[in-house]
PDB file of C-alpha atoms in Angstrom:
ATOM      1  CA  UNK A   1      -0.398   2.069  -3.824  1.00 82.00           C
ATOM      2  CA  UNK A   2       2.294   0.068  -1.892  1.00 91.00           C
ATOM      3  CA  UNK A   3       3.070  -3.449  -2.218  1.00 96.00           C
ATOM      4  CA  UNK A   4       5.253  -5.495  -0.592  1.00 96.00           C
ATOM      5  CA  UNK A   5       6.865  -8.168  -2.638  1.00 97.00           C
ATOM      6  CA  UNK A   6       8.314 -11.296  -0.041  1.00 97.00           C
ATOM      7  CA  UNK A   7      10.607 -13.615  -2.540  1.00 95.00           C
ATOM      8  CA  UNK A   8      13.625 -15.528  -2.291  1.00 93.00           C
ATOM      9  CA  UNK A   9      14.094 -15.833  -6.025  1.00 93.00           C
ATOM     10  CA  UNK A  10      16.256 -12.339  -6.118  1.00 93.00           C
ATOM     11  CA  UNK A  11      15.644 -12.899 -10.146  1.00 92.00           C
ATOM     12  CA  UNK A  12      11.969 -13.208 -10.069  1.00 93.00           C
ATOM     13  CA  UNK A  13      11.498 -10.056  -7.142  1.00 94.00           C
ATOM     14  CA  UNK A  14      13.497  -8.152  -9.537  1.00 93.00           C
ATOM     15  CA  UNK A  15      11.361  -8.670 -12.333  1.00 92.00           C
ATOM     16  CA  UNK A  16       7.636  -8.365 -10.324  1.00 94.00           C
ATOM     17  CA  UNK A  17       9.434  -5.035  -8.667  1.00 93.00           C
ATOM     18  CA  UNK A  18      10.462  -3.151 -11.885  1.00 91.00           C
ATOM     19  CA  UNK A  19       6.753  -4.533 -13.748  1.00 90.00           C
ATOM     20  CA  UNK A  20       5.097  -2.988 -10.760  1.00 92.00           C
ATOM     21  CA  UNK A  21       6.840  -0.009 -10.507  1.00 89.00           C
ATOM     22  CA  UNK A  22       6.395   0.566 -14.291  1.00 84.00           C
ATOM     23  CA  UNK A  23       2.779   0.425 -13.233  1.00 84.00           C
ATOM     24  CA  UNK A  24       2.698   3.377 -10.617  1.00 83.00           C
ATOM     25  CA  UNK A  25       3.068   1.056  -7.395  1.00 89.00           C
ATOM     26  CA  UNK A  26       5.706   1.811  -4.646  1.00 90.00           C
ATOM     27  CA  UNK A  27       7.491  -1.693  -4.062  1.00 94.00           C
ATOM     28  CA  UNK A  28       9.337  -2.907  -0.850  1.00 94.00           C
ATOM     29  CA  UNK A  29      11.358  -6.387  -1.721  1.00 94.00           C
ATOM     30  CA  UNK A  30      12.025  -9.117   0.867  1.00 94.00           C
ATOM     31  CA  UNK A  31      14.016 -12.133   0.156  1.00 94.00           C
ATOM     32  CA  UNK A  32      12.911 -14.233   3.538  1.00 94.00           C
ATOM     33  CA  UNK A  33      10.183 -14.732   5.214  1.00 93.00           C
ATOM     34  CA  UNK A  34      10.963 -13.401   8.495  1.00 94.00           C
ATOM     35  CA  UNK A  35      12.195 -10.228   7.381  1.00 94.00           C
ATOM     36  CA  UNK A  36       8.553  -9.924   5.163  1.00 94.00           C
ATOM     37  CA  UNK A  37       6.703 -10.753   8.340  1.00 94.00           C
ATOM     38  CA  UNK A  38       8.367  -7.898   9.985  1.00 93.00           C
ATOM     39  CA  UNK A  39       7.243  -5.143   7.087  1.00 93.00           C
ATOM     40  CA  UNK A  40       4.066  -6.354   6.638  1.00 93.00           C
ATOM     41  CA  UNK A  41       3.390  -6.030  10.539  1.00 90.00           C
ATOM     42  CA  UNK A  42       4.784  -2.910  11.165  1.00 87.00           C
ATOM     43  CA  UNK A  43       4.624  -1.220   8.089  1.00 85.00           C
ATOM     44  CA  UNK A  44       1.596   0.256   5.535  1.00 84.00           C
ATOM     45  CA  UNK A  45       0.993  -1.688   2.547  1.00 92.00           C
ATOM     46  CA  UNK A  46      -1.573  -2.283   0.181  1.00 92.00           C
ATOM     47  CA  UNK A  47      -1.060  -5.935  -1.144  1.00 95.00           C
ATOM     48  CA  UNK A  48       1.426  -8.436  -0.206  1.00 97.00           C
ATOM     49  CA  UNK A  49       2.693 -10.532  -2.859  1.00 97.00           C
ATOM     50  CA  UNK A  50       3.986 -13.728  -1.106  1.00 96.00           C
ATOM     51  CA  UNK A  51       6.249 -16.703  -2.268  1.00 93.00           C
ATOM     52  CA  UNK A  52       5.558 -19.956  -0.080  1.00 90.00           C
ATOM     53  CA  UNK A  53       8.707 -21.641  -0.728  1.00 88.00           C
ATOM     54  CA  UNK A  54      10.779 -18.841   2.081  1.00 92.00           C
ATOM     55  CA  UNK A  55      13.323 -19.697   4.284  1.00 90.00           C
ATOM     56  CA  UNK A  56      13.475 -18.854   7.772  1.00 89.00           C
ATOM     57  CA  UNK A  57       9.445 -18.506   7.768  1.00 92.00           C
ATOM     58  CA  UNK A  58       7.275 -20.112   4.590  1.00 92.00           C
ATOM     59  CA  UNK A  59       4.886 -18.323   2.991  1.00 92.00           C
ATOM     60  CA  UNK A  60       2.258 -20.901   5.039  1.00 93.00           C
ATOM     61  CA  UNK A  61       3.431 -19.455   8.384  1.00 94.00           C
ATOM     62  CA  UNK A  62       3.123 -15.597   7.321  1.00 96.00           C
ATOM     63  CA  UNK A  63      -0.189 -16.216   6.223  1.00 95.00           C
ATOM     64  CA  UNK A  64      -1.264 -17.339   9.602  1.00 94.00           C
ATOM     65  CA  UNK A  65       0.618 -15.408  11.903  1.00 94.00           C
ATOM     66  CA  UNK A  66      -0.285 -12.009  10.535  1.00 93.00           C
ATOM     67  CA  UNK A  67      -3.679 -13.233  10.219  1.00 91.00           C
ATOM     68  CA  UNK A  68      -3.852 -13.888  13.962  1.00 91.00           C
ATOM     69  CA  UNK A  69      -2.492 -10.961  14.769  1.00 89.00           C
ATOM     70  CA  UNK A  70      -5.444  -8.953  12.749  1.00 86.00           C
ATOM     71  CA  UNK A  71      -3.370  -7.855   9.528  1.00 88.00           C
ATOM     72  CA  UNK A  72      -6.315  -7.625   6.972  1.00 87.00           C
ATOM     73  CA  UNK A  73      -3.378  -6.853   4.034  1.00 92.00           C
ATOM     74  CA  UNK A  74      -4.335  -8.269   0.931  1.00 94.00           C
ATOM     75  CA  UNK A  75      -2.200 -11.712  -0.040  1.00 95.00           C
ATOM     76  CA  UNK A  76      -1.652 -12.583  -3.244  1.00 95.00           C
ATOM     77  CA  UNK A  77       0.534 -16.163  -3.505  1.00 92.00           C
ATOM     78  CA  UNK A  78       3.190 -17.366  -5.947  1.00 89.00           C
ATOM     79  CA  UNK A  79       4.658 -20.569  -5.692  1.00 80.00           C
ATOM     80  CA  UNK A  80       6.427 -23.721  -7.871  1.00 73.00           C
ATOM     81  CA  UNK A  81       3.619 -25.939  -6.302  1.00 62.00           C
ATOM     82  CA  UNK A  82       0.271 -26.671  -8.943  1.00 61.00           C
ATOM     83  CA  UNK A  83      -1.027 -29.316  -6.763  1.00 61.00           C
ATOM     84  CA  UNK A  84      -4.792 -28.755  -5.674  1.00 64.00           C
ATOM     85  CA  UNK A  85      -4.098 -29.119  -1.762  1.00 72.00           C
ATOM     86  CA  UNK A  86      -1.994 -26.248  -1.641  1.00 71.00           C
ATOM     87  CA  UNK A  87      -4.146 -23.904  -3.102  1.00 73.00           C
ATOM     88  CA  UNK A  88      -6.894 -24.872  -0.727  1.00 77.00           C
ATOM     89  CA  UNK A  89      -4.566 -24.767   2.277  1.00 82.00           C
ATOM     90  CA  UNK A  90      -3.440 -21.415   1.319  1.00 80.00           C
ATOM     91  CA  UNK A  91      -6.764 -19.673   0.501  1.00 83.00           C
ATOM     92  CA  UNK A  92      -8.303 -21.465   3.458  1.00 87.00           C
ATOM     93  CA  UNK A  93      -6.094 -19.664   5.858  1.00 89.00           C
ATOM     94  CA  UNK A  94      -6.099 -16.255   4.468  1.00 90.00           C
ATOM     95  CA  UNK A  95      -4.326 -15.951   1.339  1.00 90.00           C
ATOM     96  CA  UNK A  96      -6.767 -13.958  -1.238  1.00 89.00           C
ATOM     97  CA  UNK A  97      -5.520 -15.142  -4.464  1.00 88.00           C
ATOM     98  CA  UNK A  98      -2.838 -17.594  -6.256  1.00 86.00           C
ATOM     99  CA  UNK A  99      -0.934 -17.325  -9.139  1.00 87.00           C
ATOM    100  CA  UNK A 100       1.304 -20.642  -9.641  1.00 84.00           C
ATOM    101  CA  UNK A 101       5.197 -20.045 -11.409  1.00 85.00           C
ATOM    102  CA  UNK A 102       5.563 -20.194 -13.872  1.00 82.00           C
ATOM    103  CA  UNK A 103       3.550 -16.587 -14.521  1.00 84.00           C
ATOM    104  CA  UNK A 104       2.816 -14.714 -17.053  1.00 84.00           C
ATOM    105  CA  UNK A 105       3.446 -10.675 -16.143  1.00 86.00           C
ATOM    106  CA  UNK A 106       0.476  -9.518 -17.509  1.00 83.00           C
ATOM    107  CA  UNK A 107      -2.058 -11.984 -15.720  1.00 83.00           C
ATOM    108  CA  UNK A 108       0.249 -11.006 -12.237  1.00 89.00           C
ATOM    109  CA  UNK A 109      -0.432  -7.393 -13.067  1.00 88.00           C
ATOM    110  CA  UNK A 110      -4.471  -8.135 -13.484  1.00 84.00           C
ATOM    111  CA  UNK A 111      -4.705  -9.898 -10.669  1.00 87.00           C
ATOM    112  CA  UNK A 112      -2.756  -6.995  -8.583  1.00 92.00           C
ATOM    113  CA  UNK A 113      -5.288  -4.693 -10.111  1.00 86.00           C
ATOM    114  CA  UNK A 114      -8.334  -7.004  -9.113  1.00 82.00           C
ATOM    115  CA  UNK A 115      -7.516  -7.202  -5.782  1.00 87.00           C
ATOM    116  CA  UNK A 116      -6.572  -3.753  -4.988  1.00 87.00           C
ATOM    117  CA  UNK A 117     -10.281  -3.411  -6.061  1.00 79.00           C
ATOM    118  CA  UNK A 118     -11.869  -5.526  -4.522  1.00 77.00           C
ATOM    119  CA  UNK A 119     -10.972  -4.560  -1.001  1.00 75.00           C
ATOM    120  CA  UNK A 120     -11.563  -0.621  -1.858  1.00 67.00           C
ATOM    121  CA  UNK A 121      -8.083   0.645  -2.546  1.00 61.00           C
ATOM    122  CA  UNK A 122      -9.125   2.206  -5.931  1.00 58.00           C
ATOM    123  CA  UNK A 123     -12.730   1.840  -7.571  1.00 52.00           C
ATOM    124  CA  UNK A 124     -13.126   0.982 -11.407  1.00 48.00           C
ATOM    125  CA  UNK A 125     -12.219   4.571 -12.504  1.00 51.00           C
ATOM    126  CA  UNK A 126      -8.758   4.223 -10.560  1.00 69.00           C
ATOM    127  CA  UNK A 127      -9.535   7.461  -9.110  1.00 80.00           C
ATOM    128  CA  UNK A 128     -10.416   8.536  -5.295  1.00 84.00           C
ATOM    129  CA  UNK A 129     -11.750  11.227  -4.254  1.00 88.00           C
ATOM    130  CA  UNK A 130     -13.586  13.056  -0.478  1.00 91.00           C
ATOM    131  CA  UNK A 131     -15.668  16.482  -1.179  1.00 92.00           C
ATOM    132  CA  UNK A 132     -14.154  18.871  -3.930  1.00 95.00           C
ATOM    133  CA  UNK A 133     -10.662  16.873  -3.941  1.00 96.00           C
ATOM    134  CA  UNK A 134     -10.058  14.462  -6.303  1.00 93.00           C
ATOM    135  CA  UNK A 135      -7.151  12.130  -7.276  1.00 91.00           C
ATOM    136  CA  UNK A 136      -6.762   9.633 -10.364  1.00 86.00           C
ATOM    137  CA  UNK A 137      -4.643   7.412  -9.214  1.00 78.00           C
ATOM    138  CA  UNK A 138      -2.669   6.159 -12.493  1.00 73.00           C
ATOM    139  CA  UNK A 139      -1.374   9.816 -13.301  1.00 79.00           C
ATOM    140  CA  UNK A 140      -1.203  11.118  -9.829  1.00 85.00           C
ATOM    141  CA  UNK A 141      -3.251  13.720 -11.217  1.00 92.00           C
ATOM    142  CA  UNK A 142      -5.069  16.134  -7.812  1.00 95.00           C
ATOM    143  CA  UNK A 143      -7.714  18.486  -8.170  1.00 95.00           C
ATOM    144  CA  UNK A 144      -9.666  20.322  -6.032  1.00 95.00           C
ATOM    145  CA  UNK A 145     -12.696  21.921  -7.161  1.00 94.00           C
ATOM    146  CA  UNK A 146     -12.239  20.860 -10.894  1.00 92.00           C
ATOM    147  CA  UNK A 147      -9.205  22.535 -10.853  1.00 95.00           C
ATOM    148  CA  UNK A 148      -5.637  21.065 -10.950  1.00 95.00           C
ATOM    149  CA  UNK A 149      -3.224  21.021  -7.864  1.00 96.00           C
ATOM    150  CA  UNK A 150       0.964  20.686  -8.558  1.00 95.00           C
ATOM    151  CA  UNK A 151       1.977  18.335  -4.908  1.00 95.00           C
ATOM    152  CA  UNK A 152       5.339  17.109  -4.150  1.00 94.00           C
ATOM    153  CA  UNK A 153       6.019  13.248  -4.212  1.00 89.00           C
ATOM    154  CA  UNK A 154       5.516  13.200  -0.243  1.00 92.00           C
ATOM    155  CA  UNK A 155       2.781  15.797  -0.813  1.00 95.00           C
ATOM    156  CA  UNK A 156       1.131  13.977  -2.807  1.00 92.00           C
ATOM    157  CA  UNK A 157       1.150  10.303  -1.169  1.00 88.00           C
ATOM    158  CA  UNK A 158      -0.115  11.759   1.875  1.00 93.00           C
ATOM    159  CA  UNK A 159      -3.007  13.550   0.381  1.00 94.00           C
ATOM    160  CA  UNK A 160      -3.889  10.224  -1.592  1.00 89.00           C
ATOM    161  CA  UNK A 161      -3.218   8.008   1.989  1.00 86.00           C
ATOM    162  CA  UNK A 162      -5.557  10.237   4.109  1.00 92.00           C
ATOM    163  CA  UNK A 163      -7.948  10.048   1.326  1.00 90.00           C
ATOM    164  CA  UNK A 164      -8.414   6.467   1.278  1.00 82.00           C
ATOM    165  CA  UNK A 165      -8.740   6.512   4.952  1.00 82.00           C
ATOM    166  CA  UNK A 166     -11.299   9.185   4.798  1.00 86.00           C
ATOM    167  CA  UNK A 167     -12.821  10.229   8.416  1.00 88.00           C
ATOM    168  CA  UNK A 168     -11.031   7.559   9.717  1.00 86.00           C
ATOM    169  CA  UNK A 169      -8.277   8.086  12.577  1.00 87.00           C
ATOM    170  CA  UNK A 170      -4.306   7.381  11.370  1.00 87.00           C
ATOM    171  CA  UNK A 171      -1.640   7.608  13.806  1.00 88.00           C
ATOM    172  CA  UNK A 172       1.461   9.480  13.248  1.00 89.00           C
ATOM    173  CA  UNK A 173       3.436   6.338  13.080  1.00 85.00           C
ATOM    174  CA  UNK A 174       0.926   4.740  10.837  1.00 84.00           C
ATOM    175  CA  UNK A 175       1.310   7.732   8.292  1.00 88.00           C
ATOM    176  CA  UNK A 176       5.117   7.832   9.253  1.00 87.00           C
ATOM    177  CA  UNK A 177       5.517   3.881   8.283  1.00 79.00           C
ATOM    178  CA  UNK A 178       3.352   4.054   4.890  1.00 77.00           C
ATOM    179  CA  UNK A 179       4.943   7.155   3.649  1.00 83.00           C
ATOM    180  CA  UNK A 180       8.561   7.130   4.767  1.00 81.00           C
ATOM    181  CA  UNK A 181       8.974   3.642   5.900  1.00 72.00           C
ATOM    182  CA  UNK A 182      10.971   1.969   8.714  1.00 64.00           C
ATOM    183  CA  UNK A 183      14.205   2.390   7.081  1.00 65.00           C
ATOM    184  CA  UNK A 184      13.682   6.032   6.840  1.00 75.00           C
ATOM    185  CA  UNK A 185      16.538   8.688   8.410  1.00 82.00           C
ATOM    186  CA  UNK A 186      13.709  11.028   9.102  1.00 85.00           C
ATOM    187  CA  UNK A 187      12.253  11.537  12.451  1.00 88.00           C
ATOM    188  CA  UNK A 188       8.417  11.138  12.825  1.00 90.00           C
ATOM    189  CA  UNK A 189       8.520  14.511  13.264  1.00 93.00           C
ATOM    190  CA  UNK A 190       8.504  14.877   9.668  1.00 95.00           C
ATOM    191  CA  UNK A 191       5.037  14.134   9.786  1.00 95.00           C
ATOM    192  CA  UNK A 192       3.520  17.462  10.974  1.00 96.00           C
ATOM    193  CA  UNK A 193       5.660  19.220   8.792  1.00 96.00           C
ATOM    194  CA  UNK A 194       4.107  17.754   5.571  1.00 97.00           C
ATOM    195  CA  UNK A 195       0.520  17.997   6.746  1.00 97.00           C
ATOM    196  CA  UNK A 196       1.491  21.743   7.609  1.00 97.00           C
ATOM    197  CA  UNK A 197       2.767  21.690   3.719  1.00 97.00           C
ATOM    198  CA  UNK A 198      -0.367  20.050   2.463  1.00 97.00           C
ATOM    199  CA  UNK A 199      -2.613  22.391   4.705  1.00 97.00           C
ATOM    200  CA  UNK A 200      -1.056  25.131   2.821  1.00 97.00           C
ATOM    201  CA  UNK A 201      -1.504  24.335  -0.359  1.00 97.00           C
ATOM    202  CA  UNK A 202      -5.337  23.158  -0.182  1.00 97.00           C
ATOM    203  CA  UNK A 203      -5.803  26.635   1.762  1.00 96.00           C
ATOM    204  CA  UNK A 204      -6.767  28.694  -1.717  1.00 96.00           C
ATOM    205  CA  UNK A 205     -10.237  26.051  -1.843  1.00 96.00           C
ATOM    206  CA  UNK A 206     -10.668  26.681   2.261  1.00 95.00           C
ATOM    207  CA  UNK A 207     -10.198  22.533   1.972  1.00 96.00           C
ATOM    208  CA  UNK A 208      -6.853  22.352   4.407  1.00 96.00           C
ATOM    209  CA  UNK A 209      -9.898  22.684   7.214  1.00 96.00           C
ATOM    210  CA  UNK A 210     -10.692  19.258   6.155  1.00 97.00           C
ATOM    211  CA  UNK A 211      -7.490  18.013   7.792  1.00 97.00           C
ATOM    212  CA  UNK A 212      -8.420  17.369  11.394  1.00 96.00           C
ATOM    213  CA  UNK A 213      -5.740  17.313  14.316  1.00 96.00           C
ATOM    214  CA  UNK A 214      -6.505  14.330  16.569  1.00 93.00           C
ATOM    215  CA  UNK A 215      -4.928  15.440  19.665  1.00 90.00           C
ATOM    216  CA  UNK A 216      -2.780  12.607  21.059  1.00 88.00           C
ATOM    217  CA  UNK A 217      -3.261  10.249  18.226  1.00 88.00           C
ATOM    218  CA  UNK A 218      -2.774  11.964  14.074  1.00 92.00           C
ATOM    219  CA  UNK A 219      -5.253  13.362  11.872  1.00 95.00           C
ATOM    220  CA  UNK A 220      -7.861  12.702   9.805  1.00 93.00           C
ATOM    221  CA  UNK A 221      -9.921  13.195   6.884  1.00 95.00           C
ATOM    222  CA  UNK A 222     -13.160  14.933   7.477  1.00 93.00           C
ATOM    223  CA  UNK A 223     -15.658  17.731   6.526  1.00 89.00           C
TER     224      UNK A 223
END
């Protein structure tokens, strides 16, 4: 899973960043709001955890504008402010969930694990799986046919990204943004190159078939 984490507070995004990566999550940090609104339009994440006190853009106006522009993203809000009217204002215009400073860690890490559920990134089990293939989530443990398959970090986060896009259609630059990232030296050539790697290695269960070239577009998960 990949969060993005948009906070001024660099002592606070430290602290959700290292709790969340101590809990298997892959964490981008922003410290304004402009710079968050960027990521979270043109990159891959799973949940958005969003301060509304930000400079340059407030957590108010990146709620709406990626809203508008169709960014279904998951947003869960932190702010100094307890008072009732801004936790209407912010659920009413597409925040999911609010969690007012200050927090404590373990009721931030619940309600990460609640949402993520809720809009189908992992089910109850933490574990995702398509046909003979497998995946629990927590241990990055794969398996195909019952039986256990050793991935690469790359390897691995591709596998589990095409999985929970099953038969759907993802772009080269969709896969290239959630895996790599913006910031990334690589070319987006680096894409075929790992689904030529994963291919290979789910070749022994006849399951690399299931990888389907999109010609023009990416690939996608299907039987």
């Amino acid at each position: 899973m990949k969060l993005l984490i948009v906070e001024d507070d660099i002592a606070i995004s430290y602290t959700i960043m290292r709790v969340m990566r101590d809990e298997g999550y892959e964490v981008i940090e922003c410290h304004n709001g402009e710079e968050g609104l960027h990521h979270a339009l043109y990159g891959e994440f799973d949940l958005i955890i969003l301060d509304i006190m930000l400079p340059k853009v407030d957590g108010f106006m990146f709620i709406q504008e990626i809203r508008r522009l169709g960014v279904d993203t998951p947003i869960l809000c932190l702010t100094a402010k307890d008072g009732l009217n801004d936790r209407v204002k912010g659920l009413t215009i597409g925040a999911d969930d609010y969690v007012v400073k200050p927090f404590e860690i373990p009721e931030l890490i619940v309600r990460v694990k609640v949402l993520l559920r809720r809009y189908g990134k992992i089910n109850q089990e933490e574990q995702i799986s398509y046909g003979p293939i497998a995946i629990q989530v927590r241990n990055r443990v794969v398996t195909v046919a019952g039986e256990e398959l050793t991935l690469t970090e790359k390897e691995y986060e591709l596998l589990e990204y095409l999985l929970m896009n099953k038969e759907q259609i993802l772009t080269k630059e969709q896969i290239y943004n959630r895996i790599w990232g913006l910031d990334s030296e690589a070319g987006i050539g680096i894409v075929e190159l790992y689904v030529h790697y994963l291919r290979k290695k789910l070749s022994p269960w006849h399951a690399d078939q299931f990888i389907q070239t999109v010609r023009g577009l990416g690939y996608k998960l299907k039987m």
